[in-house]
């Protein structure tokens, strides 16, 4: 209940400063769904769908990907790009930072070099540093 109240306060604060907030329905089958920044990297009208890792003993995050992919494509009209070699590529959006001029990708347990390369390929107009 406390987390839901804090979420509502955050959404209200964002709307008060005139930001559009799209709320996705809660899905109890995907408890990591609140980490929506893991799912996609969005830069200038292009959304790269990531391949976030599922934690041990937790459900696959594929269901989250499908919902976010649909919202990005159909509701927001973004160009959606998928990572290649999804079974080998690890990429979480939380490991990516876009400064407005360049992209930084951190390597971690959740993002590998193939993931960093996927970011560079999806956004070739920007320098990507690993």
Tab-separated table of C-alpha atoms in Angstrom:
chain	number	residue	atom	x	y	z
A	1	UNK	CA	0.000	0.000	0.000
A	2	UNK	CA	2.848	2.396	0.813
A	3	UNK	CA	4.491	1.753	-2.573
A	4	UNK	CA	1.201	2.366	-4.406
A	5	UNK	CA	0.696	5.654	-2.536
A	6	UNK	CA	4.244	6.758	-3.344
A	7	UNK	CA	3.684	5.860	-6.993
A	8	UNK	CA	0.502	7.936	-7.091
A	9	UNK	CA	2.382	10.882	-5.563
A	10	UNK	CA	5.110	10.572	-8.195
A	11	UNK	CA	2.592	10.443	-11.042
A	12	UNK	CA	0.775	13.479	-9.621
A	13	UNK	CA	4.048	15.413	-9.323
A	14	UNK	CA	5.006	14.608	-12.926
A	15	UNK	CA	1.592	15.672	-14.213
A	16	UNK	CA	1.765	18.939	-12.230
A	17	UNK	CA	4.854	19.891	-14.232
A	18	UNK	CA	2.966	19.065	-17.446
A	19	UNK	CA	4.658	15.768	-18.287
A	20	UNK	CA	2.567	13.135	-20.008
A	21	UNK	CA	2.380	9.963	-17.964
A	22	UNK	CA	1.191	6.714	-19.476
A	23	UNK	CA	0.194	4.201	-16.846
A	24	UNK	CA	0.260	0.552	-17.774
A	25	UNK	CA	-2.048	-1.864	-16.015
A	26	UNK	CA	-0.581	-3.670	-13.031
A	27	UNK	CA	0.219	-7.278	-13.827
A	28	UNK	CA	0.836	-9.481	-10.816
A	29	UNK	CA	2.443	-12.106	-13.103
A	30	UNK	CA	5.301	-9.665	-13.758
A	31	UNK	CA	6.481	-8.268	-10.423
A	32	UNK	CA	9.481	-6.531	-12.035
A	33	UNK	CA	7.144	-4.581	-14.325
A	34	UNK	CA	7.655	-1.414	-12.329
A	35	UNK	CA	11.238	-1.281	-13.630
A	36	UNK	CA	9.994	-0.086	-16.996
A	37	UNK	CA	13.316	1.630	-17.748
A	38	UNK	CA	14.835	-1.852	-18.128
A	39	UNK	CA	12.535	-2.651	-21.054
A	40	UNK	CA	13.433	-0.038	-23.671
A	41	UNK	CA	15.886	2.696	-24.545
A	42	UNK	CA	14.037	5.545	-26.262
A	43	UNK	CA	15.918	8.269	-28.108
A	44	UNK	CA	14.457	10.714	-30.624
A	45	UNK	CA	11.484	8.657	-31.725
A	46	UNK	CA	13.194	5.256	-31.782
A	47	UNK	CA	12.674	2.632	-29.099
A	48	UNK	CA	15.182	-0.178	-28.727
A	49	UNK	CA	13.473	-3.085	-26.987
A	50	UNK	CA	15.969	-4.502	-24.517
A	51	UNK	CA	16.465	-8.042	-23.310
A	52	UNK	CA	16.324	-7.695	-19.536
A	53	UNK	CA	17.380	-10.679	-17.492
A	54	UNK	CA	14.916	-12.480	-15.315
A	55	UNK	CA	16.039	-12.999	-11.754
A	56	UNK	CA	16.364	-16.581	-10.547
A	57	UNK	CA	13.023	-18.039	-9.446
A	58	UNK	CA	11.114	-15.139	-11.048
A	59	UNK	CA	8.893	-15.215	-14.133
A	60	UNK	CA	10.249	-14.345	-17.564
A	61	UNK	CA	10.043	-10.668	-18.442
A	62	UNK	CA	8.838	-11.462	-21.988
A	63	UNK	CA	5.256	-10.553	-21.046
A	64	UNK	CA	6.425	-7.088	-19.994
A	65	UNK	CA	8.226	-6.642	-23.304
A	66	UNK	CA	5.059	-7.372	-25.267
A	67	UNK	CA	2.991	-4.797	-23.381
A	68	UNK	CA	5.613	-2.042	-23.567
A	69	UNK	CA	6.380	-2.806	-27.237
A	70	UNK	CA	2.703	-2.354	-28.079
A	71	UNK	CA	2.387	0.933	-26.175
A	72	UNK	CA	5.536	2.359	-27.740
A	73	UNK	CA	4.485	1.401	-31.251
A	74	UNK	CA	0.721	1.915	-31.232
A	75	UNK	CA	0.055	4.588	-28.618
A	76	UNK	CA	3.206	6.662	-29.009
A	77	UNK	CA	3.903	5.950	-32.681
A	78	UNK	CA	7.584	5.228	-32.109
A	79	UNK	CA	9.805	3.224	-34.427
A	80	UNK	CA	10.523	0.006	-32.518
A	81	UNK	CA	13.849	-1.801	-32.982
A	82	UNK	CA	14.649	-5.210	-31.510
A	83	UNK	CA	18.025	-6.507	-30.322
A	84	UNK	CA	19.553	-9.160	-32.549
A	85	UNK	CA	20.606	-12.499	-31.096
A	86	UNK	CA	18.148	-12.014	-28.244
A	87	UNK	CA	19.171	-15.327	-26.690
A	88	UNK	CA	22.799	-14.137	-26.355
A	89	UNK	CA	22.319	-10.399	-25.917
A	90	UNK	CA	21.887	-8.965	-22.436
A	91	UNK	CA	20.682	-5.388	-22.257
A	92	UNK	CA	18.823	-3.482	-19.572
A	93	UNK	CA	17.830	0.086	-20.190
A	94	UNK	CA	18.944	1.041	-16.684
A	95	UNK	CA	22.543	0.462	-17.837
A	96	UNK	CA	22.186	3.057	-20.612
A	97	UNK	CA	22.607	6.817	-20.215
A	98	UNK	CA	21.847	9.280	-23.008
A	99	UNK	CA	23.204	12.769	-22.411
A	100	UNK	CA	21.432	14.365	-25.351
A	101	UNK	CA	24.658	14.218	-27.385
A	102	UNK	CA	26.143	10.798	-26.689
A	103	UNK	CA	25.304	7.431	-25.146
A	104	UNK	CA	27.091	5.630	-22.328
A	105	UNK	CA	26.504	1.914	-21.749
A	106	UNK	CA	27.653	0.232	-18.564
A	107	UNK	CA	28.588	-3.433	-18.684
A	108	UNK	CA	27.182	-5.460	-15.811
A	109	UNK	CA	25.630	-8.806	-14.965
A	110	UNK	CA	22.590	-7.531	-16.862
A	111	UNK	CA	24.231	-5.889	-19.898
A	112	UNK	CA	26.954	-7.496	-22.000
A	113	UNK	CA	29.027	-6.291	-24.962
A	114	UNK	CA	26.396	-7.540	-27.426
A	115	UNK	CA	23.895	-5.341	-25.611
A	116	UNK	CA	26.192	-2.326	-25.887
A	117	UNK	CA	26.662	-3.048	-29.582
A	118	UNK	CA	22.882	-3.238	-30.035
A	119	UNK	CA	22.578	0.265	-28.584
A	120	UNK	CA	25.275	1.609	-30.920
A	121	UNK	CA	23.573	-0.022	-33.919
A	122	UNK	CA	20.103	1.259	-32.997
A	123	UNK	CA	21.310	4.845	-32.610
A	124	UNK	CA	24.205	5.235	-35.090
A	125	UNK	CA	23.877	9.017	-35.160
A	126	UNK	CA	25.252	9.190	-31.594
A	127	UNK	CA	28.631	8.228	-30.215
A	128	UNK	CA	28.351	5.253	-27.879
A	129	UNK	CA	30.929	4.710	-25.118
A	130	UNK	CA	31.147	1.462	-23.175
